[in-house]
PDB file of C-alpha atoms and ligand atoms in Angstrom:
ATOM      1  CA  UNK A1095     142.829 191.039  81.210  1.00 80.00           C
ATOM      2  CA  UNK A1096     140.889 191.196  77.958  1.00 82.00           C
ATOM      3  CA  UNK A1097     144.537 190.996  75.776  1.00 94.00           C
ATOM      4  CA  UNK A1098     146.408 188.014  77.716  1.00 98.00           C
ATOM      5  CA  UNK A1099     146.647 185.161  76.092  1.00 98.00           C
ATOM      6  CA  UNK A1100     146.679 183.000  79.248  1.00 98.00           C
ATOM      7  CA  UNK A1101     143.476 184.319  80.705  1.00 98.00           C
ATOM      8  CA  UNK A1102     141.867 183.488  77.528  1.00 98.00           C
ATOM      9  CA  UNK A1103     143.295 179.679  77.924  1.00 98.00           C
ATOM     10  CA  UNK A1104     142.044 179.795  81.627  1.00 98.00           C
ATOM     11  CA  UNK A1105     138.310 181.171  80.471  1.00 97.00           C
ATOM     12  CA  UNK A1106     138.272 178.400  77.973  1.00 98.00           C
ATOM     13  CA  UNK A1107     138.427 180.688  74.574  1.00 97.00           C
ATOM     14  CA  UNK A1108     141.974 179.072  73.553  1.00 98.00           C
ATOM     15  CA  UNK A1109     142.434 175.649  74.337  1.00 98.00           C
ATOM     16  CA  UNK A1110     144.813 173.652  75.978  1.00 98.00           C
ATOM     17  CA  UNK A1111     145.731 170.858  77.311  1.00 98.00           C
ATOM     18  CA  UNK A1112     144.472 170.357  80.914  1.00 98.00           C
ATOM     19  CA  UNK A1113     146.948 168.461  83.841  1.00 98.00           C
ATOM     20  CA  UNK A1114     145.861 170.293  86.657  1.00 98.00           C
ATOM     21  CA  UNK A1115     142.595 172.707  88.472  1.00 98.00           C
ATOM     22  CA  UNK A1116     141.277 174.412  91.647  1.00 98.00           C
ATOM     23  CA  UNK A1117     139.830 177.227  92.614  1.00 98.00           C
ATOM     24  CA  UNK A1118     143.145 179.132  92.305  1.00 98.00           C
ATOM     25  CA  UNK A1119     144.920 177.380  89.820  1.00 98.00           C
ATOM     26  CA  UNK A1120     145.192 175.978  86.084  1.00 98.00           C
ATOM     27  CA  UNK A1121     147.818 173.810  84.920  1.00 99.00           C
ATOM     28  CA  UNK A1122     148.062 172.880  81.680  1.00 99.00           C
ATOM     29  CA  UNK A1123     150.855 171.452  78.467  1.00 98.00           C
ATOM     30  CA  UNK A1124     153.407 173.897  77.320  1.00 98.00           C
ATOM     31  CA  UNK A1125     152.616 173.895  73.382  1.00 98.00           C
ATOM     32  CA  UNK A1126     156.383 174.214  72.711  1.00 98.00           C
ATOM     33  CA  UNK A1127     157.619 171.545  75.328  1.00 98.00           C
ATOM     34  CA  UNK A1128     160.867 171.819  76.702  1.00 97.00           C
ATOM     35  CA  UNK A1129     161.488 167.988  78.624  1.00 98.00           C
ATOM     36  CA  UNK A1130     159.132 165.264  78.109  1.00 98.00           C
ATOM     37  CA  UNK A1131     156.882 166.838  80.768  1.00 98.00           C
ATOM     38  CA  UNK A1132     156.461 170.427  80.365  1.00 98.00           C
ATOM     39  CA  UNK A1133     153.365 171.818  83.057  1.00 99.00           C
ATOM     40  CA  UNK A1134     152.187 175.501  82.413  1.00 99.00           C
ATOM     41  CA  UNK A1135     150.976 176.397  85.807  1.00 99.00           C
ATOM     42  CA  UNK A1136     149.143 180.045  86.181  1.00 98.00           C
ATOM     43  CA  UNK A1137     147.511 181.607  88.774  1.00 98.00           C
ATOM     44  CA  UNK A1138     143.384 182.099  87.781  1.00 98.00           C
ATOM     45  CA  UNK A1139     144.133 185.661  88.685  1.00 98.00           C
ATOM     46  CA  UNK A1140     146.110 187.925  86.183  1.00 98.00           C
ATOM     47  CA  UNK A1141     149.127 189.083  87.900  1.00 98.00           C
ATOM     48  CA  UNK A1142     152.110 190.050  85.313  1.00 98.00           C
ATOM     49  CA  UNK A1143     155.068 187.777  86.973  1.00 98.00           C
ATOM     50  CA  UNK A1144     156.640 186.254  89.863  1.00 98.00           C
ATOM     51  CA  UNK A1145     157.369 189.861  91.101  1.00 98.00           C
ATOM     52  CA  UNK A1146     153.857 190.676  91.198  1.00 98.00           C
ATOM     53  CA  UNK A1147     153.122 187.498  93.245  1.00 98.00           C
ATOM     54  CA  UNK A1148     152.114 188.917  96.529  1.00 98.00           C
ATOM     55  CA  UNK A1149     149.366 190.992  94.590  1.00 98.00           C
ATOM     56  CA  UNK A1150     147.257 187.868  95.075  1.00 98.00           C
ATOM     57  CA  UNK A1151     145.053 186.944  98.043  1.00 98.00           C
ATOM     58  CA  UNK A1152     147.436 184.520 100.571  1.00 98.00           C
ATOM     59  CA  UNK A1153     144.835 181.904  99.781  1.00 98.00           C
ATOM     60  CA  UNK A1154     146.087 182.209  96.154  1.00 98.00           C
ATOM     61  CA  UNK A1155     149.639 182.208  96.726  1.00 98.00           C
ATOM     62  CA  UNK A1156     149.248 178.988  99.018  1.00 98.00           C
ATOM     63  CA  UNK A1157     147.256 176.995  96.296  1.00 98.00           C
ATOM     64  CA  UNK A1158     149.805 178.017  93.265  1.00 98.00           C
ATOM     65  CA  UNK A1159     152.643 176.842  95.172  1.00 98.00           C
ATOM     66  CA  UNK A1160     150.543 173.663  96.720  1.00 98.00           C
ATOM     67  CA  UNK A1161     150.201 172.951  93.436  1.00 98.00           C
ATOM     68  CA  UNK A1162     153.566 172.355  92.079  1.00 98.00           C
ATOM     69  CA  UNK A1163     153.723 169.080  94.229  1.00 98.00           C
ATOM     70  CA  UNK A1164     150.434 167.566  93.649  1.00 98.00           C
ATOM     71  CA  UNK A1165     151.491 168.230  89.686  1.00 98.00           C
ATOM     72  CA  UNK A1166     154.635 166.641  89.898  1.00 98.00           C
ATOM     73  CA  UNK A1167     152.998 163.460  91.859  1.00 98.00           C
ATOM     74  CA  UNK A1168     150.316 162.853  89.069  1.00 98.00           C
ATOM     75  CA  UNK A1169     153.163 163.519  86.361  1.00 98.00           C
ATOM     76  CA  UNK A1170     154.642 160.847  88.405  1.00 98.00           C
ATOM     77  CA  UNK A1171     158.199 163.378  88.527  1.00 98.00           C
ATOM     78  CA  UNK A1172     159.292 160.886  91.370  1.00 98.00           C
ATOM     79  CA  UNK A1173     163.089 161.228  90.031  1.00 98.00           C
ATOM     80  CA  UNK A1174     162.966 164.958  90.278  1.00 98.00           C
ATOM     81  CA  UNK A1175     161.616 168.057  88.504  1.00 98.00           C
ATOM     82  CA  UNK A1176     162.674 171.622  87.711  1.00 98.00           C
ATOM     83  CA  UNK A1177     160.345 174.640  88.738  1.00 98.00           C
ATOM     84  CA  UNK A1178     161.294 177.634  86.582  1.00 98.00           C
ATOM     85  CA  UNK A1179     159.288 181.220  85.822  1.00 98.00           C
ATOM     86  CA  UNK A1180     160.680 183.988  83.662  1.00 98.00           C
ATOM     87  CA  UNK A1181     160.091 187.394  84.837  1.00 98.00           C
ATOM     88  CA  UNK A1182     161.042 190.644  82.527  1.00 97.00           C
ATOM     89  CA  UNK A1183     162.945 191.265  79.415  1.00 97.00           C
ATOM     90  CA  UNK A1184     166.512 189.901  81.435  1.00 98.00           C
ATOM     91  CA  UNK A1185     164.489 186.408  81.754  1.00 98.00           C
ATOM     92  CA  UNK A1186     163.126 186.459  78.223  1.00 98.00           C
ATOM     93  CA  UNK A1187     159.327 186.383  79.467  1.00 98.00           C
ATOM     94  CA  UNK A1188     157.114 186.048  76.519  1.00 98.00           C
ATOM     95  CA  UNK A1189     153.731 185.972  78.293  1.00 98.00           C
ATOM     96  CA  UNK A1190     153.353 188.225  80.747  1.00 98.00           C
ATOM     97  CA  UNK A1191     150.903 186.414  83.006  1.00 98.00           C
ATOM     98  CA  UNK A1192     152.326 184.853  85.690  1.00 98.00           C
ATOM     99  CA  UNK A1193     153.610 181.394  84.963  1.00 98.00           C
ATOM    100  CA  UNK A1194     155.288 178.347  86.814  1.00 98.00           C
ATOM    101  CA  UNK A1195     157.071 175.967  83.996  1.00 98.00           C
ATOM    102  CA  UNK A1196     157.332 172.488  85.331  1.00 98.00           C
ATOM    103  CA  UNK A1197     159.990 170.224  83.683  1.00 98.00           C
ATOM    104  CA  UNK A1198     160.539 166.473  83.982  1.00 98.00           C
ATOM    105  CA  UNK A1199     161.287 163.263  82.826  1.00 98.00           C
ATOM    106  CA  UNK A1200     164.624 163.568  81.660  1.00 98.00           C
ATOM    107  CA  UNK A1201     168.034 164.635  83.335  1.00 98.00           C
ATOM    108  CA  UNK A1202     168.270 168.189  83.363  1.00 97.00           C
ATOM    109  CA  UNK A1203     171.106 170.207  82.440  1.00 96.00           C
ATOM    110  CA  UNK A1204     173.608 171.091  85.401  1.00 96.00           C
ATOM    111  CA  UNK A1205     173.630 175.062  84.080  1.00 95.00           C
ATOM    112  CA  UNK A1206     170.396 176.951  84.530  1.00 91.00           C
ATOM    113  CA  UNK A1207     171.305 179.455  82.403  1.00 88.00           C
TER     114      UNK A1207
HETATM  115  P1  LIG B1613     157.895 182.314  78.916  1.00 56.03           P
HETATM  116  O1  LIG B1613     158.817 182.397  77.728  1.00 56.03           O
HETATM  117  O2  LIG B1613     157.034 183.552  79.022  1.00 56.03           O
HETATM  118  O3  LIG B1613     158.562 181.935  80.197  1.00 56.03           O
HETATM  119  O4  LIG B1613     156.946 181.078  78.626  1.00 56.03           O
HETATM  120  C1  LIG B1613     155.828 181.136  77.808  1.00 56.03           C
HETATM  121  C2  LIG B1613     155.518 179.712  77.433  1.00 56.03           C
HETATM  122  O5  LIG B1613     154.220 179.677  76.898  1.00 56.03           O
HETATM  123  C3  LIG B1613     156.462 179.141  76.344  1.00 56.03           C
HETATM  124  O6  LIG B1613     157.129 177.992  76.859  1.00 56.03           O
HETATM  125  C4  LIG B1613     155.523 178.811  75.195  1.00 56.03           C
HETATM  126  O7  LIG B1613     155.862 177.613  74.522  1.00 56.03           O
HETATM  127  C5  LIG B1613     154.170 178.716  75.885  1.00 56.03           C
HETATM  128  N1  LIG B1613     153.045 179.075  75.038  1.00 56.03           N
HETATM  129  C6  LIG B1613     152.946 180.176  74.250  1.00 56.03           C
HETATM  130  N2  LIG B1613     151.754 180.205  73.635  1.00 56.03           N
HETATM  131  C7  LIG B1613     151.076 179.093  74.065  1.00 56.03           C
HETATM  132  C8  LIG B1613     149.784 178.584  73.773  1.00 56.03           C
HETATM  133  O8  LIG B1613     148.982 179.132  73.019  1.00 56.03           O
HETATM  134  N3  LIG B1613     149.434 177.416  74.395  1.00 56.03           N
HETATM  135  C9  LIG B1613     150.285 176.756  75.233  1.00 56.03           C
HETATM  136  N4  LIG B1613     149.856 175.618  75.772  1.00 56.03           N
HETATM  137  N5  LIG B1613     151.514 177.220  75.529  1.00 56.03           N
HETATM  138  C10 LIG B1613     151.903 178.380  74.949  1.00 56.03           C
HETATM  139 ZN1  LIG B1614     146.320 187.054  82.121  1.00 56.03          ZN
END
């Protein structure tokens, strides 16, 4: 998607922060960061949101949410870790390319809302 401003950060044209890669997957620092550890992690493949998901190949699907573990072990999230992804206006999703936010190192709030 020429317009998205994650598949430029995934091609390389914007930067960011690394944390995580595979064929599938980037992972990378939320520039607005939420908890002391704040993980962007996309799918390579532009899909709009989490209600899109199963528009990418199984092989896809299995390495984005594979991922979410092996990012929380090298952010060293042994206490715990939130997995959150806005999809659509109700959720306030600003980017609309599918996105995993990873949150740690602090005690979250008991209200996810
Ligand atoms: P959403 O609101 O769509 O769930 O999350 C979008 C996230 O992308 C926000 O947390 C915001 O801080 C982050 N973000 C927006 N623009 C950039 C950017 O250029 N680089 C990085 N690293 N994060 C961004
Ligand atoms: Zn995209």
């Amino acid at each position: 998607m020429d317009n998205c401003l994650f598949c430029k950060i995934i091609k390389g044209d914007i930067p960011s922060a690394k944390v995580y890669e595979d064929e599938y997957c980037y992972a990378f620092r939320d520039i607005n960061p939420q908890a002391p550890v704040h993980v962007l992690l996309v799918p390579k493949m532009h899909v709009a949101n989490m209600a899109e998901v199963s528009l990418l190949p199984q092989d896809a699907q299995t390495a984005l949410f594979a991922a979410i573990g092996k990012i929380a072990a090298q952010e060293k999230l042994e206490n715990g870790f939130r997995v959150v992804s806005n999809c659509g206006p109700d959720a306030c999703q600003s980017v609309h390319h599918l996105h995993i936010h990873i949150l740690g190192g602090r005690q979250m709030a008991e209200s996810m809302a």
